[in-house]
CSV table of C-alpha atoms in Angstrom, one decimal:
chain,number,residue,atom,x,y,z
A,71,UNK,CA,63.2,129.3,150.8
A,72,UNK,CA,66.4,129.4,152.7
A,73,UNK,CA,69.6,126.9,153.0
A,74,UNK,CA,69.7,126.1,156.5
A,75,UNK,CA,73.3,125.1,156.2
A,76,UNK,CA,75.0,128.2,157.7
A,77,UNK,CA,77.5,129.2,160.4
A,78,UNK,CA,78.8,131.8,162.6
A,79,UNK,CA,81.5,134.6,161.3
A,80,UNK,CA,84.5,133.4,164.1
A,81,UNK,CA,86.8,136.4,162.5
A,82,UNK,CA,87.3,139.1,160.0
A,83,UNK,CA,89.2,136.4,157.6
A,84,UNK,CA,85.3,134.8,157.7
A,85,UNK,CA,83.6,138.0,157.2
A,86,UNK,CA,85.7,139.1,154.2
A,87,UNK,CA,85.3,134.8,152.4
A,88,UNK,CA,82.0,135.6,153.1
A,89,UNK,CA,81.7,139.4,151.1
A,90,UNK,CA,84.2,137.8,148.5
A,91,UNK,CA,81.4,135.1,148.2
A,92,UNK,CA,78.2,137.3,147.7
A,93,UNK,CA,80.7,139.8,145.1
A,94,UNK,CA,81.1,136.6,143.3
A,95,UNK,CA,77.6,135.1,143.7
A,96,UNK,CA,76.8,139.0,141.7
A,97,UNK,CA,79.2,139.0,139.0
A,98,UNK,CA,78.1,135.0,138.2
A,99,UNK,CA,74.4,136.8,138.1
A,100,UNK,CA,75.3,139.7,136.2
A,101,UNK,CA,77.4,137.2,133.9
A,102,UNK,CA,74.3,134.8,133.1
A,103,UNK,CA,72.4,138.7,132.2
A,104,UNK,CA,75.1,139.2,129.9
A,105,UNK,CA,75.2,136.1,128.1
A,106,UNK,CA,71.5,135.9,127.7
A,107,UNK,CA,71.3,132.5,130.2
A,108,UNK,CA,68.3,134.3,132.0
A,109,UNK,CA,65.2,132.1,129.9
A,110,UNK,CA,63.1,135.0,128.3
A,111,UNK,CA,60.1,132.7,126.8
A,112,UNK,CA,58.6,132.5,129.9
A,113,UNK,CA,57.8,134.6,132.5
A,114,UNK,CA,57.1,132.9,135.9
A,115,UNK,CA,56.0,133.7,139.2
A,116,UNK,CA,55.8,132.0,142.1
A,117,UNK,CA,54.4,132.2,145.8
A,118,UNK,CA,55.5,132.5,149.4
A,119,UNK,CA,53.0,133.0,152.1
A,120,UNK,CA,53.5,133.8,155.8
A,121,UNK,CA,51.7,132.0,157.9
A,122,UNK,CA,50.5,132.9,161.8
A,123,UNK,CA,49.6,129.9,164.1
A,124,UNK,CA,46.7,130.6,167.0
A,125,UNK,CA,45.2,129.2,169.4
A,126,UNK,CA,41.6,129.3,169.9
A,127,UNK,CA,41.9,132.5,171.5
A,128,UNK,CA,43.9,134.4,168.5
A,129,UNK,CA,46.9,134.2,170.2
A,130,UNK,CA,50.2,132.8,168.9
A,131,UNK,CA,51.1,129.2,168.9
A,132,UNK,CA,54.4,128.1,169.6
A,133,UNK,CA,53.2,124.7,167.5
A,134,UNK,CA,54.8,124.9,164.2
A,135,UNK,CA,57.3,122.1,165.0
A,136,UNK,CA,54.5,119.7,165.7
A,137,UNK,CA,52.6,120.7,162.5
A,138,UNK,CA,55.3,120.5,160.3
A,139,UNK,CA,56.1,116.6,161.6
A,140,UNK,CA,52.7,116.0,160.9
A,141,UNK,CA,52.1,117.7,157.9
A,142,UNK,CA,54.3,116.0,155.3
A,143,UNK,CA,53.7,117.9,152.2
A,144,UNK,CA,57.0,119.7,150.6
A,145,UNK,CA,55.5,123.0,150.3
A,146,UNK,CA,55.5,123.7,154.2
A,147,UNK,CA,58.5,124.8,156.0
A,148,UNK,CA,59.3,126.7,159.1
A,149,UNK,CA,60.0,130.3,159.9
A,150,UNK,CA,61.6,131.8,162.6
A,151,UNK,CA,58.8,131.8,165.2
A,152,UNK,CA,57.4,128.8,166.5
A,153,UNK,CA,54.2,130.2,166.0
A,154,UNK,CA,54.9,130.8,162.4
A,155,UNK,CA,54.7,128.7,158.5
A,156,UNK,CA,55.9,128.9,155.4
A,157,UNK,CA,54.0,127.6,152.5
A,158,UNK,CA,55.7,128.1,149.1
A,159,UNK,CA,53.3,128.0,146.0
A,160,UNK,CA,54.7,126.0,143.0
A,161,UNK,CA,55.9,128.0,140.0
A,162,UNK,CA,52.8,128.9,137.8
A,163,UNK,CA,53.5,130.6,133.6
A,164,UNK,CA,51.9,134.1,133.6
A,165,UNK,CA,49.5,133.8,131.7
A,166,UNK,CA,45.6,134.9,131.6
A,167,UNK,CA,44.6,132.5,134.7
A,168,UNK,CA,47.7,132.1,136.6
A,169,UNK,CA,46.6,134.8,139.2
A,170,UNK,CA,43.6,132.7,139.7
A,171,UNK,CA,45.0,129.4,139.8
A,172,UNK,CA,47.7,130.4,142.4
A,173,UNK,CA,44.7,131.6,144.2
A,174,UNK,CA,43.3,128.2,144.1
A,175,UNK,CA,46.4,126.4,145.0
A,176,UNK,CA,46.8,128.7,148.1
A,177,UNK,CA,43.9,127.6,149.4
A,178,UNK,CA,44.4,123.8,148.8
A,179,UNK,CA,47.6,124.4,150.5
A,180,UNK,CA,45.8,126.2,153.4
A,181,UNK,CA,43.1,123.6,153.7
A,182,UNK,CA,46.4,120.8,154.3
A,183,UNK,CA,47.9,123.2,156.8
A,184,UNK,CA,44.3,124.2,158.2
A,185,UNK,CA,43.6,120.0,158.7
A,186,UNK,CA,46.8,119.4,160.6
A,187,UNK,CA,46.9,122.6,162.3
A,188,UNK,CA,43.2,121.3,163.8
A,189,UNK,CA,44.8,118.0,165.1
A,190,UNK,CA,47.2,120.3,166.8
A,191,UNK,CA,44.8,122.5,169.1
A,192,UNK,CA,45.3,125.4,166.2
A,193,UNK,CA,44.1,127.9,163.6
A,194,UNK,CA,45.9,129.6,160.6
A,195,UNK,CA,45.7,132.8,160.1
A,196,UNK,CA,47.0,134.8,156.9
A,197,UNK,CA,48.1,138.5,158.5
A,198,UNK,CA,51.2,140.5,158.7
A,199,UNK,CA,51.8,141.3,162.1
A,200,UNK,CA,49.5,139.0,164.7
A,201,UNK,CA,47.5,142.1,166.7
A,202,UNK,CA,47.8,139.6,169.6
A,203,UNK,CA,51.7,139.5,169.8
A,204,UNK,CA,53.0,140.6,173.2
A,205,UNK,CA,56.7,141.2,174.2
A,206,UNK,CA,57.1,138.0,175.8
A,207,UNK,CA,56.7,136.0,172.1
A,208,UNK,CA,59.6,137.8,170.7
A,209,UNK,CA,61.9,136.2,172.8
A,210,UNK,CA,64.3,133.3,172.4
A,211,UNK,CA,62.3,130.7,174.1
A,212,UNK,CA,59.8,131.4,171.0
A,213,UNK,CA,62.1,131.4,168.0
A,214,UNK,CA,62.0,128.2,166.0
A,215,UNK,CA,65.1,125.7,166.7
A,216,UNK,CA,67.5,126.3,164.3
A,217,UNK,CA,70.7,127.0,163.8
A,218,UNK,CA,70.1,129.5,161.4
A,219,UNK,CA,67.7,131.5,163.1
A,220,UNK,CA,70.5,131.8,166.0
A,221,UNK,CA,73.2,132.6,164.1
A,222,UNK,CA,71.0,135.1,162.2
A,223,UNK,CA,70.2,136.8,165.5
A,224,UNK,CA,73.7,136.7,167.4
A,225,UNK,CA,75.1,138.6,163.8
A,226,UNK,CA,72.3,141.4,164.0
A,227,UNK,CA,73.2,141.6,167.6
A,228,UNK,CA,76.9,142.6,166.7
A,229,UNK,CA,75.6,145.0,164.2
A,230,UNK,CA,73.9,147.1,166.7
């Protein structure tokens, strides 16, 4: 899950805080490596699935704003399409039934989003790339409301 509390590079003084901040941000990391601060005992994993929203036709559904007002359960969050979800899985032990469990807490998680989503004129659908996307959903007037997401776009913009 992201930090949706970002802003624009204005100049090269912000561009080089920022590459000072993720050389720092690495040495921290490779400090807590050294000093053994990374917990060994127990090996976790955890879950993040992308999540497509359709309409009863299987095309995308710019709804995702409306579901997640309705939806009220912490695991859901938005992604940069408005016809797209988040749904982040708690943090399971590995262990002999974790796979499975996950498995089972997926679809719980499914079955909240699936309710909603229903009240909403909408499916959810677990794929990579929606075989219904056309050109036209790619563009602005489809990407989810957030600051982030435009700022995220304007800076790959430059880079091209």
């Amino acid at each position: 899950m992201g930090d949706f509390q970002v802003r624009a590079i204005q100049s090269s003084i912000d561009r080089n805080q920022y590459y000072k901040a993720i050389i720092s941000d690495i040495h921290q990391f490779e400090k807590l490596l050294a000093d053994g601060r990374i917990e060994k005992a127990q090996n976790m994993i955890g879950v993040e699935q992308e999540i497509c929203i359709i309409d009863k036709n299987g095309r995308p559904n710019p709804k995702a704003i409306e579901i997640l007002n309705d939806i009220a359960d912490p695991h859901f969050t938005n992604e940069l399409a408005l016809f797209n979800l988040e749904a982040n899985g708690d943090p399971m032990q590995l262990g002999q039934n974790t796979l499975s469990n996950m498995e089972k807490h997926l679809h719980g998680m499914m079955q909240i989003g699936q309710a909603v989503a229903s009240d909403h004129e909408s499916s959810l659908l677990l794929t990579g790339i929606l075989p219904t996307l056309k050109y036209n959903h790619l563009i602005f007037s489809w990407m989810t409301p957030k600051e982030r997401y435009q700022i995220l776009s304007n800076e790959l913009l430059k880079l091209r």
